[in-house]
Amino acid sequence: MVLLRRRSTTKDTNDSAVRAGEAAAAAAHASAPPRAPGEDGLPTRIGAAFFDLDNTVMRGASIFHLARGLYARRFFGARDIARFGWQQARFRLGGEHMGHVGDAQEAALSFAQGHTVEEIRVIGEEIFDECMSDKIWPGTRGLAQMHLDAGRQVWLVTAAPIEIATTIAGRLGLTGALGTVSETRDGVYTGRLVGELLHGEAKAEAVRALADREGLDLTDCSAYSDSANDIPMLTLVGDPCAVNPDARLRRHARAHGWRVKDYRTGRKAARIGLPAAAGVGAVAGALVAGTAVRRRVPGRV
């Protein structure tokens, strides 16, 4: 059992979010050692960059792409995939209210319980290559590479499971990832989370904990996200940037003088139409897929 350092919470930060953030930081591992000061003629690293995943680095919801890949491997029955698709659509369309986050949490847990960490890690690598690799925003990828070239750490910060988030970070050549941590026993998922989904305030807690561990000065760090739900994380750093922002984040960014980057084509359609279209498409795709799925494999989740 891993014991996590706990700190006092404030009225704005619930205990579950702190626990999730500290668990994410404890599970995060850099893919390469930091460069020495001045090595290869590069400047000394004084900070890091933190990137949200869904609709910031990758088009669409990573957890839905994961669900599609798991469906193809018969992890889900017809009712499961339909329910999962509906919950994900509600999560996106309903403003990501905490009740919807709870539903998404339940769905996220359902696929892993009883499976081994190694099994999910290998499947995650396969699913990234099959379903996710062609959905990376080139513009955001370029921003990440700019930070890497400057000798800075670059971390994904996402509600996706830490195993999947780490795979994506590795495939993109990033430093590492902060993601949702699930409880395991003897290398097998129990079906419970450590804390909660890495979402909203929990992301900010993860970034704080990682900064403490890595000795980062957050005023010299950057953060990128598409969602107003990530304002707590964006507010932590000295250089926040809204990428492909939703309407609420765009307003907030403009009011506070933050940078805004939009890599979508047809800005008005992207800002207003695509979230709804993506959500409806997720439901339709899940329901259509469900009609063809075979019975759940005995012994599978």
Tab-separated table of N, CA and C in Angstrom, residues 49-197:
chain	number	residue	atom	x	y	z
A	49	ALA	N	5.670	22.608	-18.883
A	49	ALA	CA	4.403	22.894	-19.565
A	49	ALA	C	3.449	21.747	-19.288
A	50	PHE	N	2.195	22.088	-18.991
A	50	PHE	CA	1.167	21.105	-18.670
A	50	PHE	C	0.054	21.200	-19.702
A	51	PHE	N	-0.273	20.084	-20.321
A	51	PHE	CA	-1.272	20.052	-21.387
A	51	PHE	C	-2.432	19.144	-21.001
A	52	ASP	N	-3.637	19.703	-21.022
A	52	ASP	CA	-4.845	18.874	-21.001
A	52	ASP	C	-4.833	17.999	-22.249
A	53	LEU	N	-5.573	16.902	-22.234
A	53	LEU	CA	-5.568	15.969	-23.364
A	53	LEU	C	-6.753	16.158	-24.300
A	54	ASP	N	-7.974	15.930	-23.808
A	54	ASP	CA	-9.153	15.901	-24.674
A	54	ASP	C	-9.447	17.274	-25.264
A	55	ASN	N	-9.503	17.328	-26.595
A	55	ASN	CA	-9.795	18.542	-27.362
A	55	ASN	C	-8.720	19.621	-27.227
A	56	THR	N	-7.637	19.304	-26.530
A	56	THR	CA	-6.486	20.203	-26.459
A	56	THR	C	-5.338	19.612	-27.253
A	57	VAL	N	-4.929	18.407	-26.882
A	57	VAL	CA	-3.903	17.679	-27.636
A	57	VAL	C	-4.553	16.756	-28.662
A	58	MET	N	-5.686	16.178	-28.294
A	58	MET	CA	-6.346	15.171	-29.128
A	58	MET	C	-7.785	15.585	-29.422
A	59	ARG	N	-8.219	15.386	-30.652
A	59	ARG	CA	-9.620	15.639	-31.002
A	59	ARG	C	-10.506	14.596	-30.328
A	60	GLY	N	-11.543	15.081	-29.660
A	60	GLY	CA	-12.498	14.172	-29.032
A	60	GLY	C	-12.045	13.715	-27.657
A	61	ALA	N	-12.831	12.785	-27.088
A	61	ALA	CA	-12.595	12.290	-25.731
A	61	ALA	C	-11.781	11.005	-25.774
A	62	SER	N	-10.619	11.018	-25.140
A	62	SER	CA	-9.740	9.847	-25.144
A	62	SER	C	-10.429	8.631	-24.540
A	63	ILE	N	-11.267	8.836	-23.498
A	63	ILE	CA	-11.910	7.704	-22.851
A	63	ILE	C	-12.911	7.032	-23.788
A	64	PHE	N	-13.517	7.814	-24.707
A	64	PHE	CA	-14.436	7.204	-25.660
A	64	PHE	C	-13.673	6.399	-26.706
A	65	HIS	N	-12.517	6.935	-27.149
A	65	HIS	CA	-11.682	6.153	-28.071
A	65	HIS	C	-11.236	4.850	-27.400
A	66	LEU	N	-10.916	4.951	-26.109
A	66	LEU	CA	-10.538	3.754	-25.364
A	66	LEU	C	-11.698	2.774	-25.304
A	67	ALA	N	-12.910	3.294	-25.045
A	67	ALA	CA	-14.083	2.426	-24.969
A	67	ALA	C	-14.324	1.709	-26.296
A	68	ARG	N	-14.145	2.424	-27.409
A	68	ARG	CA	-14.309	1.797	-28.724
A	68	ARG	C	-13.336	0.641	-28.894
A	69	GLY	N	-12.079	0.864	-28.477
A	69	GLY	CA	-11.084	-0.201	-28.604
A	69	GLY	C	-11.392	-1.383	-27.711
A	70	LEU	N	-11.887	-1.105	-26.509
A	70	LEU	CA	-12.245	-2.190	-25.600
A	70	LEU	C	-13.488	-2.928	-26.086
A	71	TYR	N	-14.415	-2.186	-26.687
A	71	TYR	CA	-15.586	-2.832	-27.269
A	71	TYR	C	-15.176	-3.825	-28.345
A	72	ALA	N	-14.228	-3.421	-29.195
A	72	ALA	CA	-13.755	-4.308	-30.259
A	72	ALA	C	-13.118	-5.571	-29.683
A	73	ARG	N	-12.644	-5.482	-28.444
A	73	ARG	CA	-12.029	-6.639	-27.786
A	73	ARG	C	-13.014	-7.342	-26.854
A	74	ARG	N	-14.283	-6.993	-26.954
A	74	ARG	CA	-15.375	-7.648	-26.243
A	74	ARG	C	-15.309	-7.467	-24.723
A	75	PHE	N	-14.824	-6.292	-24.294
A	75	PHE	CA	-14.869	-5.972	-22.877
A	75	PHE	C	-16.277	-5.560	-22.454
A	76	PHE	N	-17.091	-5.053	-23.406
A	76	PHE	CA	-18.403	-4.505	-23.083
A	76	PHE	C	-19.509	-5.317	-23.737
A	77	GLY	N	-20.678	-5.348	-23.051
A	77	GLY	CA	-21.887	-5.841	-23.680
A	77	GLY	C	-22.660	-4.678	-24.280
A	78	ALA	N	-23.794	-4.975	-24.927
A	78	ALA	CA	-24.577	-3.949	-25.624
A	78	ALA	C	-25.049	-2.857	-24.665
A	79	ARG	N	-25.573	-3.243	-23.516
A	79	ARG	CA	-26.057	-2.245	-22.570
A	79	ARG	C	-24.910	-1.405	-22.010
A	80	ASP	N	-23.761	-2.048	-21.791
A	80	ASP	CA	-22.615	-1.329	-21.239
A	80	ASP	C	-22.145	-0.220	-22.172
A	81	ILE	N	-21.960	-0.565	-23.448
A	81	ILE	CA	-21.418	0.426	-24.373
A	81	ILE	C	-22.432	1.535	-24.635
A	82	ALA	N	-23.715	1.218	-24.667
A	82	ALA	CA	-24.730	2.257	-24.850
A	82	ALA	C	-24.753	3.201	-23.650
A	83	ARG	N	-24.702	2.619	-22.441
A	83	ARG	CA	-24.690	3.436	-21.224
A	83	ARG	C	-23.437	4.300	-21.172
A	84	PHE	N	-22.310	3.721	-21.542
A	84	PHE	CA	-21.055	4.462	-21.519
A	84	PHE	C	-21.102	5.635	-22.495
A	85	GLY	N	-21.603	5.388	-23.704
A	85	GLY	CA	-21.700	6.461	-24.694
A	85	GLY	C	-22.603	7.580	-24.227
A	86	TRP	N	-23.736	7.231	-23.621
A	86	TRP	CA	-24.655	8.257	-23.139
A	86	TRP	C	-24.027	9.072	-22.010
A	87	GLN	N	-23.333	8.404	-21.085
A	87	GLN	CA	-22.707	9.122	-19.986
A	87	GLN	C	-21.630	10.077	-20.485
A	88	GLN	N	-20.863	9.628	-21.486
A	88	GLN	CA	-19.817	10.498	-22.018
A	88	GLN	C	-20.427	11.712	-22.720
A	89	ALA	N	-21.511	11.499	-23.458
A	89	ALA	CA	-22.164	12.622	-24.137
A	89	ALA	C	-22.711	13.603	-23.118
A	90	ARG	N	-23.342	13.104	-22.060
A	90	ARG	CA	-23.898	13.964	-21.021
A	90	ARG	C	-22.783	14.724	-20.309
A	91	PHE	N	-21.648	14.050	-20.110
A	91	PHE	CA	-20.484	14.660	-19.487
A	91	PHE	C	-20.002	15.853	-20.301
A	92	ARG	N	-20.005	15.721	-21.650
A	92	ARG	CA	-19.539	16.799	-22.516
A	92	ARG	C	-20.603	17.879	-22.708
A	93	LEU	N	-21.850	17.473	-22.910
A	93	LEU	CA	-22.887	18.434	-23.263
A	93	LEU	C	-23.458	19.153	-22.055
A	94	GLY	N	-23.396	18.528	-20.885
A	94	GLY	CA	-24.050	19.095	-19.716
A	94	GLY	C	-23.173	19.992	-18.884
A	95	GLY	N	-22.050	20.429	-19.437
A	95	GLY	CA	-21.181	21.315	-18.688
A	95	GLY	C	-20.338	20.608	-17.650
A	96	GLU	N	-20.225	19.288	-17.724
A	96	GLU	CA	-19.374	18.510	-16.838
A	96	GLU	C	-19.716	18.786	-15.368
A	97	HIS	N	-21.028	18.749	-15.039
A	97	HIS	CA	-21.440	18.910	-13.651
A	97	HIS	C	-20.925	17.727	-12.834
A	98	MET	N	-20.782	17.930	-11.531
A	98	MET	CA	-20.179	16.897	-10.710
A	98	MET	C	-20.983	15.606	-10.698
A	99	GLY	N	-22.310	15.693	-10.845
A	99	GLY	CA	-23.088	14.464	-10.935
A	99	GLY	C	-22.726	13.667	-12.163
A	100	HIS	N	-22.483	14.367	-13.278
A	100	HIS	CA	-22.072	13.694	-14.503
A	100	HIS	C	-20.670	13.125	-14.358
A	101	VAL	N	-19.812	13.844	-13.642
A	101	VAL	CA	-18.472	13.327	-13.387
A	101	VAL	C	-18.555	12.017	-12.625
A	102	GLY	N	-19.487	11.932	-11.670
A	102	GLY	CA	-19.662	10.687	-10.934
A	102	GLY	C	-20.084	9.543	-11.840
A	103	ASP	N	-20.993	9.829	-12.780
A	103	ASP	CA	-21.402	8.800	-13.729
A	103	ASP	C	-20.220	8.362	-14.593
A	104	ALA	N	-19.432	9.343	-15.058
A	104	ALA	CA	-18.266	9.019	-15.879
A	104	ALA	C	-17.269	8.198	-15.075
A	105	GLN	N	-17.138	8.525	-13.801
A	105	GLN	CA	-16.231	7.779	-12.935
A	105	GLN	C	-16.660	6.317	-12.848
A	106	GLU	N	-17.947	6.085	-12.645
A	106	GLU	CA	-18.455	4.720	-12.557
A	106	GLU	C	-18.199	3.956	-13.847
A	107	ALA	N	-18.425	4.624	-14.988
A	107	ALA	CA	-18.196	3.978	-16.273
A	107	ALA	C	-16.723	3.686	-16.478
A	108	ALA	N	-15.865	4.628	-16.082
A	108	ALA	CA	-14.431	4.438	-16.264
A	108	ALA	C	-13.923	3.261	-15.445
A	109	LEU	N	-14.474	3.086	-14.251
A	109	LEU	CA	-14.054	1.979	-13.407
A	109	LEU	C	-14.505	0.631	-13.939
A	110	SER	N	-15.658	0.603	-14.606
A	110	SER	CA	-16.277	-0.661	-14.970
A	110	SER	C	-15.429	-1.493	-15.911
A	111	PHE	N	-14.615	-0.839	-16.755
A	111	PHE	CA	-13.892	-1.614	-17.753
A	111	PHE	C	-12.663	-2.306	-17.175
A	112	ALA	N	-12.109	-1.817	-16.067
A	112	ALA	CA	-10.822	-2.317	-15.595
A	112	ALA	C	-10.923	-3.342	-14.477
A	113	GLN	N	-11.996	-3.324	-13.734
A	113	GLN	CA	-12.082	-4.196	-12.559
A	113	GLN	C	-11.831	-5.648	-12.924
A	114	GLY	N	-10.916	-6.280	-12.194
A	114	GLY	CA	-10.600	-7.680	-12.416
A	114	GLY	C	-9.522	-7.929	-13.443
A	115	HIS	N	-9.097	-6.898	-14.148
A	115	HIS	CA	-8.032	-7.035	-15.149
A	115	HIS	C	-6.706	-6.584	-14.552
A	116	THR	N	-5.602	-7.046	-15.138
A	116	THR	CA	-4.291	-6.686	-14.622
A	116	THR	C	-3.815	-5.365	-15.223
A	117	VAL	N	-2.928	-4.702	-14.496
A	117	VAL	CA	-2.340	-3.452	-14.972
A	117	VAL	C	-1.604	-3.680	-16.281
A	118	GLU	N	-0.854	-4.776	-16.367
A	118	GLU	CA	-0.092	-5.049	-17.586
A	118	GLU	C	-1.008	-5.273	-18.783
A	119	GLU	N	-2.124	-5.955	-18.570
A	119	GLU	CA	-3.074	-6.201	-19.650
A	119	GLU	C	-3.630	-4.887	-20.198
A	120	ILE	N	-4.028	-3.994	-19.308
A	120	ILE	CA	-4.586	-2.717	-19.748
A	120	ILE	C	-3.510	-1.858	-20.406
A	121	ARG	N	-2.278	-1.938	-19.903
A	121	ARG	CA	-1.190	-1.159	-20.507
A	121	ARG	C	-0.946	-1.584	-21.951
A	122	VAL	N	-0.871	-2.879	-22.186
A	122	VAL	CA	-0.623	-3.386	-23.546
A	122	VAL	C	-1.786	-3.035	-24.464
A	123	ILE	N	-3.015	-3.229	-23.989
A	123	ILE	CA	-4.192	-2.892	-24.793
A	123	ILE	C	-4.230	-1.394	-25.080
A	124	GLY	N	-3.855	-0.585	-24.093
A	124	GLY	CA	-3.826	0.858	-24.301
A	124	GLY	C	-2.877	1.255	-25.418
A	125	GLU	N	-1.724	0.618	-25.503
A	125	GLU	CA	-0.774	0.903	-26.581
A	125	GLU	C	-1.375	0.550	-27.936
A	126	GLU	N	-2.055	-0.584	-28.004
A	126	GLU	CA	-2.681	-0.996	-29.255
A	126	GLU	C	-3.771	-0.009	-29.664
A	127	ILE	N	-4.585	0.404	-28.704
A	127	ILE	CA	-5.703	1.307	-29.004
A	127	ILE	C	-5.196	2.671	-29.433
A	128	PHE	N	-4.113	3.164	-28.824
A	128	PHE	CA	-3.569	4.454	-29.274
A	128	PHE	C	-3.178	4.377	-30.743
A	129	ASP	N	-2.471	3.321	-31.113
A	129	ASP	CA	-2.031	3.185	-32.506
A	129	ASP	C	-3.217	3.042	-33.456
A	130	GLU	N	-4.278	2.365	-33.007
A	130	GLU	CA	-5.430	2.116	-33.869
A	130	GLU	C	-6.386	3.308	-33.970
A	131	CYS	N	-6.645	3.981	-32.841
A	131	CYS	CA	-7.757	4.937	-32.775
A	131	CYS	C	-7.369	6.370	-32.445
A	132	MET	N	-6.197	6.592	-31.883
A	132	MET	CA	-5.894	7.911	-31.339
A	132	MET	C	-4.780	8.654	-32.073
A	133	SER	N	-3.837	7.937	-32.626
A	133	SER	CA	-2.632	8.583	-33.156
A	133	SER	C	-2.939	9.588	-34.250
A	134	ASP	N	-3.997	9.358	-35.044
A	134	ASP	CA	-4.328	10.279	-36.132
A	134	ASP	C	-5.239	11.416	-35.674
A	135	LYS	N	-5.494	11.507	-34.363
A	135	LYS	CA	-6.389	12.551	-33.846
A	135	LYS	C	-5.640	13.615	-33.050
A	136	ILE	N	-4.320	13.625	-33.146
A	136	ILE	CA	-3.509	14.619	-32.449
A	136	ILE	C	-3.550	15.938	-33.217
A	137	TRP	N	-3.809	17.047	-32.512
A	137	TRP	CA	-3.806	18.352	-33.152
A	137	TRP	C	-2.362	18.747	-33.476
A	138	PRO	N	-2.009	18.933	-34.763
A	138	PRO	CA	-0.626	19.306	-35.098
A	138	PRO	C	-0.183	20.603	-34.425
A	139	GLY	N	-1.093	21.584	-34.315
A	139	GLY	CA	-0.721	22.856	-33.699
A	139	GLY	C	-0.325	22.700	-32.243
A	140	THR	N	-1.109	21.927	-31.485
A	140	THR	CA	-0.792	21.709	-30.082
A	140	THR	C	0.467	20.865	-29.935
A	141	ARG	N	0.609	19.896	-30.826
A	141	ARG	CA	1.842	19.078	-30.814
A	141	ARG	C	3.065	19.965	-31.029
A	142	GLY	N	2.927	20.969	-31.890
A	142	GLY	CA	4.023	21.898	-32.119
A	142	GLY	C	4.354	22.718	-30.885
A	143	LEU	N	3.315	23.127	-30.136
A	143	LEU	CA	3.551	23.863	-28.896
A	143	LEU	C	4.333	23.008	-27.899
A	144	ALA	N	3.935	21.755	-27.775
A	144	ALA	CA	4.628	20.853	-26.857
A	144	ALA	C	6.087	20.674	-27.272
A	145	GLN	N	6.319	20.523	-28.573
A	145	GLN	CA	7.681	20.333	-29.057
A	145	GLN	C	8.537	21.574	-28.800
A	146	MET	N	7.919	22.743	-28.902
A	146	MET	CA	8.641	23.987	-28.615
A	146	MET	C	9.191	23.973	-27.191
A	147	HIS	N	8.360	23.519	-26.238
A	147	HIS	CA	8.820	23.451	-24.851
A	147	HIS	C	9.908	22.393	-24.683
A	148	LEU	N	9.731	21.251	-25.339
A	148	LEU	CA	10.751	20.195	-25.255
A	148	LEU	C	12.087	20.684	-25.813
A	149	ASP	N	12.028	21.386	-26.940
A	149	ASP	CA	13.254	21.888	-27.561
A	149	ASP	C	13.971	22.903	-26.680
A	150	ALA	N	13.197	23.564	-25.824
A	150	ALA	CA	13.780	24.534	-24.894
A	150	ALA	C	14.303	23.866	-23.624
A	151	GLY	N	14.213	22.537	-23.564
A	151	GLY	CA	14.718	21.800	-22.410
A	151	GLY	C	13.780	21.750	-21.234
A	152	ARG	N	12.504	22.014	-21.471
A	152	ARG	CA	11.521	22.017	-20.396
A	152	ARG	C	10.765	20.692	-20.344
A	153	GLN	N	10.284	20.332	-19.167
A	153	GLN	CA	9.420	19.168	-19.033
A	153	GLN	C	8.068	19.475	-19.657
A	154	VAL	N	7.444	18.456	-20.250
A	154	VAL	CA	6.098	18.592	-20.811
A	154	VAL	C	5.265	17.417	-20.315
A	155	TRP	N	4.184	17.732	-19.589
A	155	TRP	CA	3.341	16.712	-18.971
A	155	TRP	C	1.915	16.806	-19.493
A	156	LEU	N	1.317	15.643	-19.798
A	156	LEU	CA	-0.125	15.579	-19.993
A	156	LEU	C	-0.790	15.591	-18.629
A	157	VAL	N	-1.940	16.254	-18.522
A	157	VAL	CA	-2.723	16.264	-17.281
A	157	VAL	C	-4.160	15.973	-17.686
A	158	THR	N	-4.655	14.793	-17.342
A	158	THR	CA	-5.916	14.328	-17.908
A	158	THR	C	-6.691	13.437	-16.949
A	159	ALA	N	-8.008	13.401	-17.140
A	159	ALA	CA	-8.847	12.482	-16.372
A	159	ALA	C	-8.748	11.049	-16.885
A	160	ALA	N	-8.105	10.848	-18.025
A	160	ALA	CA	-7.921	9.493	-18.548
A	160	ALA	C	-7.107	8.660	-17.558
A	161	PRO	N	-7.281	7.341	-17.564
A	161	PRO	CA	-6.494	6.490	-16.659
A	161	PRO	C	-5.006	6.728	-16.845
A	162	ILE	N	-4.243	6.701	-15.757
A	162	ILE	CA	-2.826	7.004	-15.799
A	162	ILE	C	-2.081	6.091	-16.772
A	163	GLU	N	-2.514	4.827	-16.870
A	163	GLU	CA	-1.824	3.911	-17.783
A	163	GLU	C	-1.971	4.361	-19.226
A	164	ILE	N	-3.180	4.802	-19.607
A	164	ILE	CA	-3.414	5.265	-20.972
A	164	ILE	C	-2.718	6.596	-21.196
A	165	ALA	N	-2.804	7.488	-20.202
A	165	ALA	CA	-2.168	8.796	-20.324
A	165	ALA	C	-0.659	8.659	-20.498
A	166	THR	N	-0.052	7.729	-19.761
A	166	THR	CA	1.396	7.516	-19.867
A	166	THR	C	1.763	6.980	-21.247
A	167	THR	N	0.930	6.090	-21.782
A	167	THR	CA	1.168	5.574	-23.131
A	167	THR	C	1.140	6.701	-24.154
A	168	ILE	N	0.140	7.575	-24.072
A	168	ILE	CA	0.016	8.675	-25.029
A	168	ILE	C	1.218	9.609	-24.907
A	169	ALA	N	1.596	9.943	-23.671
A	169	ALA	CA	2.754	10.812	-23.474
A	169	ALA	C	4.011	10.193	-24.065
A	170	GLY	N	4.182	8.894	-23.866
A	170	GLY	CA	5.346	8.212	-24.412
A	170	GLY	C	5.365	8.211	-25.935
A	171	ARG	N	4.203	7.956	-26.544
A	171	ARG	CA	4.114	7.946	-28.002
A	171	ARG	C	4.421	9.331	-28.591
A	172	LEU	N	4.090	10.387	-27.846
A	172	LEU	CA	4.318	11.748	-28.330
A	172	LEU	C	5.685	12.293	-27.931
A	173	GLY	N	6.453	11.500	-27.202
A	173	GLY	CA	7.779	11.935	-26.799
A	173	GLY	C	7.782	12.966	-25.689
A	174	LEU	N	6.702	13.006	-24.885
A	174	LEU	CA	6.607	13.965	-23.792
A	174	LEU	C	7.291	13.405	-22.539
A	175	THR	N	7.415	14.247	-21.540
A	175	THR	CA	8.106	13.841	-20.320
A	175	THR	C	7.341	12.760	-19.571
A	176	GLY	N	6.029	12.928	-19.469
A	176	GLY	CA	5.215	11.975	-18.733
A	176	GLY	C	3.795	12.460	-18.629
A	177	ALA	N	3.019	11.841	-17.736
A	177	ALA	CA	1.588	12.154	-17.650
A	177	ALA	C	1.105	12.089	-16.217
A	178	LEU	N	0.118	12.924	-15.929
A	178	LEU	CA	-0.662	12.875	-14.707
A	178	LEU	C	-2.071	12.441	-15.105
A	179	GLY	N	-2.551	11.340	-14.537
A	179	GLY	CA	-3.856	10.826	-14.913
A	179	GLY	C	-4.579	10.241	-13.714
A	180	THR	N	-5.802	9.792	-13.939
A	180	THR	CA	-6.610	9.192	-12.882
A	180	THR	C	-5.983	7.876	-12.434
A	181	VAL	N	-5.844	7.717	-11.134
A	181	VAL	CA	-5.208	6.532	-10.576
A	181	VAL	C	-6.273	5.604	-10.002
A	182	SER	N	-6.265	4.363	-10.452
A	182	SER	CA	-7.162	3.336	-9.927
A	182	SER	C	-6.425	2.474	-8.916
A	183	GLU	N	-7.139	2.046	-7.925
A	183	GLU	CA	-6.560	1.180	-6.904
A	183	GLU	C	-6.274	-0.195	-7.481
A	184	THR	N	-5.152	-0.767	-7.104
A	184	THR	CA	-4.809	-2.131	-7.535
A	184	THR	C	-4.407	-2.966	-6.321
A	185	ARG	N	-4.579	-4.261	-6.469
A	185	ARG	CA	-4.131	-5.191	-5.446
A	185	ARG	C	-3.462	-6.363	-6.153
A	186	ASP	N	-2.175	-6.555	-5.857
A	186	ASP	CA	-1.391	-7.604	-6.517
A	186	ASP	C	-1.438	-7.462	-8.034
A	187	GLY	N	-1.383	-6.208	-8.517
A	187	GLY	CA	-1.345	-5.966	-9.955
A	187	GLY	C	-2.683	-6.083	-10.659
A	188	VAL	N	-3.795	-6.180	-9.892
A	188	VAL	CA	-5.133	-6.323	-10.467
A	188	VAL	C	-5.997	-5.152	-9.986
A	189	TYR	N	-6.770	-4.566	-10.893
A	189	TYR	CA	-7.638	-3.441	-10.535
A	189	TYR	C	-8.782	-3.902	-9.640
A	190	THR	N	-9.035	-3.126	-8.595
A	190	THR	CA	-10.108	-3.476	-7.660
A	190	THR	C	-11.450	-2.881	-8.067
A	191	GLY	N	-11.439	-1.881	-8.953
A	191	GLY	CA	-12.674	-1.205	-9.323
A	191	GLY	C	-12.928	0.038	-8.512
A	192	ARG	N	-11.935	0.477	-7.733
A	192	ARG	CA	-12.059	1.713	-6.959
A	192	ARG	C	-10.974	2.698	-7.387
A	193	LEU	N	-11.283	3.991	-7.270
A	193	LEU	CA	-10.308	5.033	-7.569
A	193	LEU	C	-9.559	5.440	-6.313
A	194	VAL	N	-8.362	5.977	-6.500
A	194	VAL	CA	-7.653	6.641	-5.416
A	194	VAL	C	-8.079	8.101	-5.461
A	195	GLY	N	-8.963	8.484	-4.562
A	195	GLY	CA	-9.535	9.830	-4.599
A	195	GLY	C	-10.704	9.872	-5.566
A	196	GLU	N	-10.534	10.620	-6.669
A	196	GLU	CA	-11.591	10.791	-7.659
A	196	GLU	C	-10.957	10.905	-9.035
A	197	LEU	N	-11.784	11.125	-10.053
A	197	LEU	CA	-11.246	11.406	-11.371
A	197	LEU	C	-10.330	12.627	-11.300
